[in-house]
């Protein structure tokens, strides 16, 4: 359940920190997870 806080910026407004779009952060995070899982998988197969 999302709570509306008056201090939070609206989705259409740029963020005060000037960071990337939230979707970009999600895509990058998901990509890092996939790359990490692939590396672990390859290393595990080499060792076993």
CSV table of C-alpha atoms in Angstrom, one decimal:
chain,number,residue,atom,x,y,z
A,1,UNK,CA,0.0,0.0,0.0
A,2,UNK,CA,1.5,3.3,-1.1
A,3,UNK,CA,1.3,6.2,1.2
A,4,UNK,CA,1.1,9.7,-0.2
A,5,UNK,CA,3.7,12.0,1.4
A,6,UNK,CA,3.5,15.7,0.6
A,7,UNK,CA,7.3,15.9,0.6
A,8,UNK,CA,7.6,13.3,-2.2
A,9,UNK,CA,8.0,14.7,-5.7
A,10,UNK,CA,5.3,13.8,-8.3
A,11,UNK,CA,6.3,11.2,-10.9
A,12,UNK,CA,6.3,13.7,-13.7
A,13,UNK,CA,8.6,16.1,-12.0
A,14,UNK,CA,12.4,15.9,-12.1
A,15,UNK,CA,14.0,14.6,-8.9
A,16,UNK,CA,15.9,17.1,-6.8
A,17,UNK,CA,19.0,15.0,-6.7
A,18,UNK,CA,19.2,15.0,-10.5
A,19,UNK,CA,19.6,11.2,-10.6
A,20,UNK,CA,18.5,8.9,-13.4
A,21,UNK,CA,14.9,8.0,-14.1
A,22,UNK,CA,13.6,5.3,-11.7
A,23,UNK,CA,13.1,3.0,-14.7
A,24,UNK,CA,16.7,3.3,-15.7
A,25,UNK,CA,17.7,2.4,-12.1
A,26,UNK,CA,15.5,-0.7,-12.2
A,27,UNK,CA,16.9,-1.8,-15.6
A,28,UNK,CA,20.5,-1.3,-14.4
A,29,UNK,CA,19.8,-3.1,-11.2
A,30,UNK,CA,18.2,-6.0,-13.0
A,31,UNK,CA,21.1,-6.2,-15.4
A,32,UNK,CA,23.6,-6.3,-12.6
A,33,UNK,CA,21.6,-9.2,-11.0
A,34,UNK,CA,21.5,-11.1,-14.2
A,35,UNK,CA,25.2,-10.6,-14.8
A,36,UNK,CA,26.1,-11.6,-11.3
A,37,UNK,CA,23.9,-14.7,-11.5
A,38,UNK,CA,25.6,-15.6,-14.8
A,39,UNK,CA,29.1,-15.2,-13.4
A,40,UNK,CA,28.2,-17.3,-10.4
A,41,UNK,CA,26.7,-20.0,-12.7
A,42,UNK,CA,29.8,-20.1,-14.9
A,43,UNK,CA,32.2,-20.2,-12.0
A,44,UNK,CA,30.2,-23.0,-10.3
A,45,UNK,CA,30.2,-25.0,-13.5
A,46,UNK,CA,34.0,-24.6,-13.8
A,47,UNK,CA,34.7,-25.7,-10.3
A,48,UNK,CA,32.3,-28.7,-10.2
